[in-house]
CSV table of C-alpha atoms in Angstrom, one decimal:
chain,number,residue,atom,x,y,z
B,1,MET,CA,134.9,-16.1,-24.4
B,2,ILE,CA,133.3,-16.7,-28.2
B,3,THR,CA,135.1,-16.4,-31.2
B,4,ARG,CA,135.6,-17.4,-34.2
B,5,PHE,CA,138.9,-18.5,-37.0
B,6,SER,CA,139.2,-17.8,-40.8
B,7,ASN,CA,141.8,-19.5,-43.4
B,8,LYS,CA,142.5,-22.3,-40.4
B,9,ARG,CA,143.4,-26.2,-41.3
B,10,ILE,CA,144.3,-29.2,-39.4
B,11,ALA,CA,147.2,-30.9,-42.0
B,12,SER,CA,147.8,-34.4,-39.9
B,13,ILE,CA,147.4,-35.7,-37.0
B,14,LEU,CA,149.6,-38.8,-35.0
B,15,GLY,CA,148.6,-40.5,-32.0
B,16,VAL,CA,151.8,-41.7,-29.7
B,17,LEU,CA,151.0,-45.2,-27.8
B,18,PRO,CA,153.5,-46.0,-25.2
B,19,GLU,CA,154.6,-49.5,-25.5
B,20,ASN,CA,152.9,-52.0,-23.1
B,21,ASP,CA,148.8,-52.5,-22.3
B,22,SER,CA,147.5,-53.1,-18.8
B,23,LEU,CA,144.8,-55.1,-18.7
B,24,PHE,CA,141.8,-54.3,-16.2
B,25,ASP,CA,141.0,-57.6,-15.1
B,26,ASP,CA,144.9,-58.1,-14.3
B,27,GLU,CA,144.5,-55.5,-12.5
B,28,VAL,CA,141.5,-56.0,-10.2
B,29,ASP,CA,143.6,-57.6,-7.2
B,30,ASN,CA,144.7,-54.1,-6.9
B,31,TYR,CA,141.6,-52.9,-5.8
B,32,SER,CA,140.2,-53.2,-1.9
B,33,PHE,CA,136.2,-53.9,-4.3
B,34,PRO,CA,134.9,-57.1,-4.7
B,35,ALA,CA,135.4,-58.6,-7.6
B,36,LYS,CA,131.5,-58.7,-9.1
B,37,GLN,CA,131.2,-55.0,-8.3
B,38,THR,CA,134.4,-54.1,-9.7
B,39,MET,CA,133.3,-55.8,-13.6
B,40,ARG,CA,130.3,-54.5,-14.0
B,41,LEU,CA,132.7,-51.5,-13.8
B,42,LYS,CA,134.0,-52.4,-16.1
B,43,LYS,CA,131.0,-52.6,-18.1
B,44,VAL,CA,129.5,-49.8,-17.2
B,45,MET,CA,133.1,-47.7,-17.4
B,46,GLY,CA,134.6,-48.9,-20.9
B,47,PHE,CA,137.5,-51.3,-18.8
B,48,GLU,CA,139.5,-53.0,-20.9
B,49,LYS,CA,143.0,-51.9,-20.8
B,50,HIS,CA,144.5,-48.8,-21.4
B,51,SER,CA,148.6,-47.9,-22.5
B,52,LEU,CA,150.4,-46.7,-19.6
B,53,SER,CA,154.2,-45.8,-20.7
B,54,LYS,CA,157.5,-47.1,-18.6
B,55,PRO,CA,158.4,-45.4,-14.7
B,56,ASP,CA,161.0,-43.1,-16.5
B,57,THR,CA,159.5,-41.8,-19.8
B,58,THR,CA,158.3,-38.5,-20.5
B,59,VAL,CA,156.0,-36.5,-22.3
B,60,SER,CA,159.1,-35.0,-23.9
B,61,ASP,CA,160.2,-38.9,-25.1
B,62,LEU,CA,156.9,-40.0,-26.6
B,63,ALA,CA,156.4,-35.9,-28.6
B,64,LEU,CA,160.0,-36.7,-30.7
B,65,TYR,CA,159.0,-40.6,-31.0
B,66,GLY,CA,156.0,-38.7,-33.0
B,67,ILE,CA,157.4,-36.1,-34.1
B,68,ASN,CA,161.1,-37.5,-35.4
B,69,HIS,CA,158.6,-40.7,-37.3
B,70,MET,CA,156.4,-37.4,-39.0
B,71,LEU,CA,159.8,-35.9,-40.1
B,72,ASP,CA,161.4,-39.8,-41.6
B,73,ASN,CA,157.4,-40.0,-43.7
B,74,ASN,CA,157.8,-37.2,-44.8
B,75,TRP,CA,154.6,-35.8,-43.1
B,76,ILE,CA,156.9,-32.5,-42.2
B,77,LYS,CA,159.7,-31.1,-43.0
B,78,LYS,CA,162.1,-29.3,-40.7
B,79,ASP,CA,161.9,-26.0,-42.1
B,80,ASP,CA,158.0,-25.6,-42.5
B,81,ILE,CA,158.0,-25.8,-38.6
B,82,GLY,CA,156.9,-22.1,-37.5
B,83,ALA,CA,156.4,-23.0,-33.5
B,84,VAL,CA,156.0,-25.7,-31.2
B,85,VAL,CA,153.1,-26.1,-28.8
B,86,VAL,CA,153.1,-28.1,-26.2
B,87,VAL,CA,150.1,-28.9,-24.0
B,88,SER,CA,150.5,-30.7,-20.6
B,89,LEU,CA,149.3,-31.8,-17.3
B,90,CYS,CA,153.1,-33.3,-17.2
B,91,PRO,CA,156.1,-31.5,-17.2
B,92,ASP,CA,159.3,-32.9,-17.6
B,93,HIS,CA,160.3,-30.7,-15.4
B,94,PHE,CA,159.5,-27.1,-14.3
B,95,VAL,CA,162.4,-26.3,-16.5
B,96,PRO,CA,162.9,-26.2,-19.0
B,97,HIS,CA,159.5,-26.5,-21.1
B,98,ILE,CA,159.1,-28.6,-22.8
B,99,SER,CA,158.4,-27.5,-26.1
B,100,ASN,CA,162.7,-26.1,-25.1
B,101,ILE,CA,163.2,-29.2,-25.4
B,102,ILE,CA,162.3,-30.3,-28.5
B,103,HIS,CA,163.1,-27.8,-30.3
B,104,GLY,CA,167.1,-28.4,-28.6
B,105,GLU,CA,166.8,-32.4,-29.8
B,106,LEU,CA,165.6,-31.5,-32.7
B,107,GLY,CA,167.6,-28.7,-33.5
B,108,LEU,CA,164.5,-26.3,-34.5
B,109,SER,CA,166.5,-22.6,-35.8
B,110,SER,CA,166.5,-20.9,-33.6
B,111,ASP,CA,163.0,-18.5,-34.7
B,112,VAL,CA,160.7,-20.7,-33.9
B,113,PHE,CA,158.5,-19.7,-31.4
B,114,CYS,CA,158.0,-22.6,-28.6
B,115,MET,CA,155.7,-22.2,-25.5
B,116,ASP,CA,154.2,-24.6,-22.9
B,117,ILE,CA,150.2,-24.2,-21.9
B,118,PRO,CA,149.1,-27.3,-18.6
B,119,GLN,CA,146.3,-27.8,-19.3
B,120,GLY,CA,144.4,-31.4,-18.6
B,121,CYS,CA,141.7,-32.6,-20.5
B,122,CYS,CA,140.5,-29.2,-22.3
B,123,GLY,CA,144.4,-29.5,-23.8
B,124,TYR,CA,142.9,-30.2,-27.4
B,125,LEU,CA,140.6,-26.7,-28.0
B,126,MET,CA,143.5,-24.3,-25.8
B,127,GLY,CA,146.3,-26.0,-27.6
B,128,LEU,CA,144.2,-25.5,-31.2
B,129,PHE,CA,142.9,-22.2,-30.2
B,130,GLN,CA,146.8,-20.9,-29.1
B,131,SER,CA,147.8,-22.7,-32.6
B,132,PHE,CA,145.5,-20.7,-34.7
B,133,MET,CA,146.2,-17.6,-33.3
B,134,LEU,CA,149.8,-18.3,-33.8
B,135,ILE,CA,149.7,-19.3,-37.3
B,136,ASP,CA,148.6,-16.2,-38.6
B,137,HIS,CA,151.3,-14.2,-37.5
B,138,MET,CA,153.9,-16.4,-39.5
B,139,THR,CA,154.5,-16.6,-43.3
B,140,ASP,CA,154.3,-20.5,-44.9
B,141,LYS,CA,155.3,-21.6,-41.6
B,142,LYS,CA,153.6,-25.0,-39.7
B,143,VAL,CA,152.8,-25.1,-36.4
B,144,LEU,CA,153.2,-27.9,-33.8
B,145,LEU,CA,151.0,-28.5,-31.8
B,146,VAL,CA,151.9,-31.6,-29.0
B,147,ASN,CA,149.5,-32.9,-26.7
B,148,GLY,CA,150.7,-35.3,-24.3
B,149,ASP,CA,150.2,-36.9,-20.8
B,150,VAL,CA,151.8,-38.9,-18.7
B,151,LEU,CA,149.5,-39.0,-15.7
B,152,SER,CA,149.7,-43.0,-15.1
B,153,HIS,CA,152.9,-41.5,-13.1
B,154,ILE,CA,151.3,-39.2,-10.6
B,155,VAL,CA,147.6,-42.1,-9.9
B,156,SER,CA,147.9,-44.2,-7.8
B,157,HIS,CA,147.9,-47.9,-9.1
B,158,ARG,CA,146.2,-48.6,-5.6
B,159,ASP,CA,142.6,-46.6,-6.4
B,160,ARG,CA,139.8,-48.0,-8.6
B,161,ASN,CA,138.4,-43.9,-9.3
B,162,ASP,CA,141.2,-42.4,-11.0
B,163,PHE,CA,143.8,-44.9,-12.0
B,164,PRO,CA,141.6,-48.3,-14.2
B,165,LEU,CA,141.0,-44.3,-16.3
B,166,ILE,CA,143.6,-43.0,-17.7
B,167,GLY,CA,146.1,-43.9,-20.5
B,168,ASP,CA,149.7,-42.2,-21.0
B,169,ALA,CA,150.3,-40.4,-24.4
B,170,ALA,CA,151.1,-38.1,-27.0
B,171,THR,CA,150.2,-36.1,-30.0
B,172,ILE,CA,150.9,-34.4,-32.4
B,173,THR,CA,148.8,-32.4,-34.6
B,174,VAL,CA,149.7,-29.8,-38.1
B,175,VAL,CA,147.9,-26.4,-38.0
B,176,GLU,CA,148.4,-25.0,-41.5
B,177,GLN,CA,147.6,-21.8,-42.9
B,178,THR,CA,144.7,-22.3,-45.6
B,179,GLU,CA,143.3,-19.8,-48.6
B,180,GLU,CA,140.2,-21.1,-48.6
B,181,GLU,CA,137.6,-18.9,-46.2
B,182,ASN,CA,136.2,-21.9,-44.0
B,183,ASP,CA,134.5,-20.5,-40.6
B,184,ILE,CA,135.9,-22.0,-37.6
B,185,TYR,CA,133.3,-21.6,-34.0
B,186,PHE,CA,135.6,-20.9,-30.5
B,187,GLU,CA,133.6,-20.8,-27.7
B,188,LEU,CA,135.8,-22.0,-24.4
B,189,ASN,CA,134.4,-22.0,-20.7
B,190,SER,CA,136.6,-21.6,-17.0
B,191,ASP,CA,135.1,-21.7,-13.3
B,192,GLY,CA,138.0,-21.5,-10.7
B,193,THR,CA,136.0,-21.7,-7.6
B,194,GLN,CA,135.3,-26.4,-8.6
B,195,ARG,CA,139.1,-26.4,-9.1
B,196,GLU,CA,139.6,-28.2,-6.5
B,197,ALA,CA,137.6,-30.6,-8.4
B,198,LEU,CA,140.7,-32.1,-10.4
B,199,ILE,CA,143.6,-32.1,-8.4
B,200,VAL,CA,146.6,-33.2,-7.2
B,201,PRO,CA,147.3,-31.7,-4.1
B,202,ALA,CA,151.1,-31.3,-3.8
B,203,GLY,CA,154.2,-31.6,-5.6
B,204,GLY,CA,153.9,-27.7,-6.6
B,205,PHE,CA,154.7,-24.4,-4.2
B,206,ARG,CA,151.9,-24.3,-2.8
B,207,THR,CA,152.6,-27.9,-0.7
B,208,PRO,CA,155.8,-29.0,-2.4
B,209,ALA,CA,156.0,-33.0,-1.7
B,210,ASN,CA,158.2,-34.5,0.9
B,211,ASP,CA,157.6,-38.0,3.4
B,212,GLU,CA,154.1,-36.5,4.4
B,213,THR,CA,152.4,-35.5,1.7
B,214,SER,CA,154.0,-39.3,-0.2
B,215,GLU,CA,151.8,-41.3,2.4
B,216,MET,CA,149.4,-44.0,0.8
B,217,LYS,CA,145.9,-43.7,2.7
B,218,ASP,CA,142.8,-44.9,2.7
B,219,GLN,CA,140.6,-41.9,1.9
B,220,GLY,CA,137.7,-43.7,4.0
B,221,ASP,CA,136.0,-45.5,0.7
B,222,GLY,CA,138.3,-48.3,-0.2
B,223,ASN,CA,140.9,-46.0,-2.3
B,224,TYR,CA,144.2,-45.9,-2.2
B,225,ARG,CA,146.1,-42.8,-2.5
B,226,SER,CA,148.7,-39.8,-1.5
B,227,LEU,CA,148.7,-35.9,-1.7
B,228,ASN,CA,151.3,-36.1,-4.7
B,229,ASN,CA,148.1,-38.0,-6.4
B,230,LEU,CA,146.2,-37.3,-9.0
B,231,HIS,CA,142.5,-37.2,-7.5
B,232,MET,CA,139.2,-36.7,-9.2
B,233,ASP,CA,135.1,-35.7,-7.8
B,234,GLY,CA,133.9,-38.4,-9.4
B,235,THR,CA,130.5,-36.5,-8.6
B,236,ALA,CA,131.0,-33.2,-8.5
B,237,ILE,CA,132.2,-33.9,-11.9
B,238,PHE,CA,129.8,-35.6,-13.4
B,239,ASN,CA,127.6,-33.1,-12.2
B,240,PHE,CA,129.4,-30.4,-14.3
B,241,VAL,CA,129.6,-31.9,-17.8
B,242,GLN,CA,126.5,-32.9,-18.1
B,243,THR,CA,124.8,-29.8,-16.6
B,244,LYS,CA,127.4,-26.8,-18.4
B,245,VAL,CA,128.2,-29.2,-22.0
B,246,PRO,CA,124.5,-29.6,-23.1
B,247,GLU,CA,123.8,-25.6,-22.8
B,248,MET,CA,127.2,-25.3,-24.6
B,249,ILE,CA,127.0,-27.6,-27.0
B,250,LYS,CA,122.8,-26.5,-27.8
B,251,SER,CA,123.8,-22.8,-28.2
B,252,ALA,CA,127.2,-23.4,-30.1
B,253,LEU,CA,124.9,-25.0,-32.8
B,254,ALA,CA,122.4,-22.7,-32.5
B,255,ARG,CA,124.7,-19.4,-33.4
B,256,ASN,CA,126.2,-21.7,-35.9
B,257,ALA,CA,122.0,-22.5,-37.5
B,258,LEU,CA,123.2,-26.0,-37.3
B,259,SER,CA,120.9,-29.1,-35.6
B,260,VAL,CA,122.1,-31.5,-34.2
B,261,ASP,CA,121.5,-33.7,-37.3
B,262,ASP,CA,123.8,-31.1,-39.2
B,263,ILE,CA,127.0,-32.5,-37.4
B,264,ASP,CA,128.8,-35.1,-38.9
B,265,TYR,CA,130.7,-36.3,-36.0
B,266,TYR,CA,130.9,-35.2,-32.2
B,267,PHE,CA,134.5,-36.0,-31.3
B,268,PHE,CA,134.5,-35.5,-27.5
B,269,HIS,CA,136.7,-35.2,-25.2
B,270,GLN,CA,136.8,-38.9,-23.7
B,271,PRO,CA,136.7,-39.8,-19.7
B,272,ASN,CA,134.6,-42.9,-19.5
B,273,ARG,CA,131.7,-44.7,-21.5
B,274,PHE,CA,129.3,-44.2,-18.9
B,275,MET,CA,129.6,-39.9,-19.1
B,276,LEU,CA,130.0,-39.6,-22.9
B,277,ILE,CA,126.5,-42.1,-23.3
B,278,LYS,CA,125.1,-39.7,-20.4
B,279,LEU,CA,126.1,-36.4,-22.7
B,280,ALA,CA,124.7,-38.3,-26.1
B,281,GLU,CA,121.2,-38.3,-24.6
B,282,ARG,CA,120.9,-35.2,-22.6
B,283,ILE,CA,121.8,-33.4,-26.2
B,284,GLY,CA,120.1,-35.8,-28.3
B,285,ILE,CA,123.7,-36.8,-30.3
B,286,PRO,CA,122.9,-40.3,-32.4
B,287,GLU,CA,125.3,-42.9,-31.7
B,288,ASP,CA,126.5,-43.1,-34.3
B,289,LYS,CA,128.8,-39.8,-34.9
B,290,ILE,CA,129.6,-39.7,-31.4
B,291,PRO,CA,133.2,-42.4,-30.6
B,292,VAL,CA,133.4,-43.4,-27.0
B,293,ASN,CA,135.4,-45.7,-27.6
B,294,LEU,CA,138.3,-44.5,-26.5
B,295,VAL,CA,139.2,-45.6,-22.9
B,296,GLU,CA,138.3,-48.6,-23.6
B,297,ASN,CA,141.0,-49.8,-25.9
B,298,TYR,CA,143.8,-46.9,-24.6
B,299,GLY,CA,142.7,-45.3,-21.3
B,300,ASN,CA,141.6,-41.6,-21.5
B,301,PRO,CA,144.6,-39.4,-22.0
B,302,SER,CA,143.6,-36.5,-21.7
B,303,GLY,CA,144.2,-33.5,-23.2
B,304,CYS,CA,144.7,-36.2,-26.0
B,305,SER,CA,142.2,-37.7,-26.0
B,306,ILE,CA,140.1,-35.5,-29.1
B,307,PRO,CA,142.9,-36.3,-31.7
B,308,LEU,CA,143.0,-40.0,-30.5
B,309,VAL,CA,139.5,-40.6,-30.6
B,310,MET,CA,139.6,-38.5,-34.4
B,311,ALA,CA,142.7,-41.5,-35.5
B,312,LEU,CA,140.7,-44.3,-34.0
B,313,ASN,CA,137.3,-44.2,-35.6
B,314,ALA,CA,137.2,-42.2,-38.5
B,315,SER,CA,141.2,-42.0,-40.3
B,316,GLU,CA,140.9,-43.3,-43.4
B,317,ALA,CA,136.9,-41.1,-43.4
B,318,LEU,CA,139.2,-37.5,-42.5
B,319,MET,CA,141.7,-39.1,-45.2
B,320,ARG,CA,138.8,-39.5,-48.1
B,321,ASP,CA,136.3,-36.2,-47.4
B,322,THR,CA,135.8,-33.5,-45.2
B,323,TYR,CA,133.4,-33.7,-42.3
B,324,ARG,CA,131.5,-31.6,-39.8
B,325,CYS,CA,132.7,-31.7,-37.1
B,326,CYS,CA,132.1,-30.7,-33.5
B,327,LEU,CA,135.2,-30.7,-31.1
B,328,SER,CA,134.4,-30.3,-27.5
B,329,ALA,CA,136.6,-30.8,-23.8
B,330,PHE,CA,135.8,-30.6,-20.5
B,331,GLY,CA,137.7,-30.8,-17.4
B,332,SER,CA,140.1,-29.2,-14.7
B,333,GLY,CA,140.3,-26.0,-14.2
B,334,LEU,CA,137.6,-26.3,-14.2
B,335,ALA,CA,136.8,-25.5,-18.0
B,336,TRP,CA,135.0,-26.6,-20.8
B,337,GLY,CA,134.5,-25.8,-24.7
B,338,SER,CA,133.9,-26.8,-27.9
B,339,MET,CA,134.8,-25.8,-31.7
B,340,ILE,CA,132.9,-26.2,-34.9
B,341,MET,CA,134.9,-26.6,-37.9
B,342,LYS,CA,135.1,-28.5,-41.0
B,343,ILE,CA,138.0,-31.3,-40.3
B,344,GLY,CA,139.3,-33.6,-43.4
B,345,ARG,CA,140.7,-33.9,-46.7
B,346,LEU,CA,144.1,-34.8,-43.7
B,347,ASN,CA,147.6,-35.2,-45.6
B,348,ASN,CA,148.1,-37.9,-42.5
B,349,ILE,CA,146.2,-39.3,-39.6
B,350,ALA,CA,147.9,-41.9,-37.6
B,351,ILE,CA,148.2,-44.0,-34.1
B,352,ILE,CA,151.3,-45.5,-33.8
B,353,ARG,CA,153.1,-47.8,-31.6
B,354,SER,CA,156.6,-46.1,-29.3
B,355,ASN,CA,159.1,-48.1,-27.3
B,356,LEU,CA,158.3,-46.3,-24.4
E,1,MET,CA,110.4,-52.1,-3.7
E,2,SER,CA,112.3,-55.0,-2.5
E,3,ASP,CA,114.2,-54.7,-5.9
E,4,ILE,CA,115.6,-52.1,-5.0
E,5,LEU,CA,116.9,-52.9,-1.7
E,6,GLU,CA,117.9,-56.6,-3.6
E,7,MET,CA,120.3,-54.3,-5.8
E,8,LEU,CA,121.8,-52.5,-3.3
E,9,GLU,CA,122.3,-55.6,-0.8
E,10,SER,CA,123.9,-57.6,-4.3
E,11,LEU,CA,126.2,-54.3,-4.9
E,12,LYS,CA,127.3,-53.7,-1.1
E,13,PRO,CA,126.8,-57.4,0.5
E,14,GLU,CA,128.4,-55.9,3.7
E,15,CYS,CA,125.8,-53.0,4.0
E,16,ASP,CA,122.9,-53.4,5.7
E,17,PHE,CA,120.8,-50.3,3.8
E,18,THR,CA,117.3,-51.5,6.0
E,19,ASN,CA,119.2,-49.5,8.9
E,20,CYS,CA,120.6,-47.3,7.3
E,21,GLU,CA,118.4,-43.2,7.0
E,22,ASN,CA,121.3,-41.9,4.7
E,23,TYR,CA,123.0,-43.7,2.3
E,24,ILE,CA,125.8,-40.7,0.7
E,25,GLU,CA,126.3,-39.3,4.2
E,26,GLU,CA,127.4,-42.6,5.8
E,27,GLY,CA,129.7,-43.6,3.1
E,28,TYR,CA,127.0,-46.5,1.7
E,29,LEU,CA,127.4,-45.6,-1.6
E,30,ASP,CA,130.1,-43.4,-3.7
E,31,SER,CA,130.1,-42.5,-7.1
E,32,PHE,CA,130.9,-45.1,-8.9
E,33,ASP,CA,128.7,-47.0,-7.1
E,34,ILE,CA,126.1,-44.5,-8.0
E,35,VAL,CA,126.8,-45.0,-11.3
E,36,LEU,CA,126.8,-49.1,-10.8
E,37,LEU,CA,123.3,-48.5,-9.4
E,38,THR,CA,122.4,-46.1,-12.4
E,39,SER,CA,123.1,-49.0,-14.7
E,40,MET,CA,121.3,-51.5,-11.9
E,41,LEU,CA,117.9,-49.8,-12.8
E,42,GLU,CA,118.0,-48.8,-16.6
E,43,ASP,CA,118.8,-52.5,-17.1
E,44,LYS,CA,115.8,-53.8,-14.9
E,45,TYR,CA,113.3,-51.1,-15.0
E,46,GLY,CA,113.8,-51.0,-18.6
E,47,ILE,CA,114.1,-47.3,-18.5
E,48,LYS,CA,116.5,-44.3,-19.2
E,49,ILE,CA,117.1,-41.8,-16.5
E,50,ASP,CA,118.6,-38.4,-17.2
E,51,ALA,CA,121.8,-37.3,-16.3
E,52,LEU,CA,120.8,-34.4,-14.3
E,53,ASP,CA,118.5,-36.3,-12.0
E,54,ILE,CA,121.7,-38.6,-10.9
E,55,LEU,CA,122.4,-36.3,-7.8
E,56,PRO,CA,123.4,-38.1,-4.1
E,57,GLU,CA,120.3,-36.8,-3.1
E,58,ASN,CA,118.2,-39.2,-5.4
E,59,TYR,CA,120.3,-42.9,-4.4
E,60,SER,CA,120.2,-41.5,-0.3
E,61,ASN,CA,117.5,-44.5,1.1
E,62,VAL,CA,115.3,-46.4,-0.9
E,63,ASP,CA,112.4,-44.3,-1.5
E,64,ALA,CA,114.3,-41.5,-3.3
E,65,ILE,CA,115.2,-44.3,-5.6
E,66,ALA,CA,112.0,-45.3,-6.1
E,67,SER,CA,111.2,-41.6,-6.2
E,68,LEU,CA,113.4,-42.0,-9.1
E,69,VAL,CA,112.7,-44.7,-11.3
E,70,VAL,CA,108.9,-43.4,-11.0
E,71,LYS,CA,110.1,-40.3,-12.4
E,72,SER,CA,112.5,-42.0,-15.4
E,73,GLY,CA,109.1,-44.0,-16.3
E,74,GLY,CA,109.7,-47.1,-13.9
E,75,THR,CA,107.3,-48.9,-11.8
E,76,VAL,CA,108.5,-50.3,-9.0
């Protein structure tokens, strides 16, 4: 679907990281591959370190740490919050929902709308989309959009194709109304026929987790994982992204009578350095307009990647001025989307470390 | 051709690439090997391989890889 919004803005962005980083060099011995080959992969893919939460940390823990930071530092007041929208692949429980846990822990008023959306790498765009729709129905209230995932808990540490990529994080984005009649272009697409390209085979109601699904097995390519672990079909995802995303971006620019150069920043989901560089080449995006450095700093934290890459690379600029930005995400579903919007003069944008 | 074979052997010393008809079907190369080999080919031949050409069939044997290099502007 393609649609447009106006009179909405992103007011603040906070990224919350776990306490600890893990270095790729320290993990090499977990993988049954020649060290030389693995070290070249490090350079090409951008594997350096990734932020991993403690085993008992949940998304609500990271989110509450961040929201309390925002409340303590007057980024937002409790009474300003009209809705809590949480996007995550990693629920604390099947029931209750993360948004309700946050609602209860913060002691929010009973008229605050709570909603969880189970989405992965497209989660920031999905969350913004829902937030923009909700904000139309609130007077003088703001939406707290929480993206969060603790993927390190469901990816095998002996799976070189998946584990070095991922990272844990949460982000909180404050969405509010503005009197400015800004033009926000939104496009979201899905292809459910390719849904198994990114999958956790067991643990839901189709195949409940049990001793058999928990068994770690050599997948025939030297990677060990169980059916309870997240798995990505790298070739299918790569081909999907390189086919769908460039044509979507080119079409979005054309629909808005913009050239590639008219966009100040391309804040894309951050799967890995190689994929992003190939995407930039295909679209013709200059290197200085598309940051590709999230994986080497924090790992790929799924739906948190776009707000984190904004905060990592452009926080000063986004506080100081306004820029025309193209956001794009792609991943589980399979789903892919883009948004073109002027973003800037934010009230606050930062990344903090938690003790989680 | 010999340069490409040397690259393959350095990537996967345990595989005999001279006696294999299809590196993908035989499990010699997976998606991450393709990423690595792409990077090595780009460095060696000073080329940019188009993302849409990074397909398993273009890495299935040494002739296919050589054709990919030529298509991308390199000389084998």
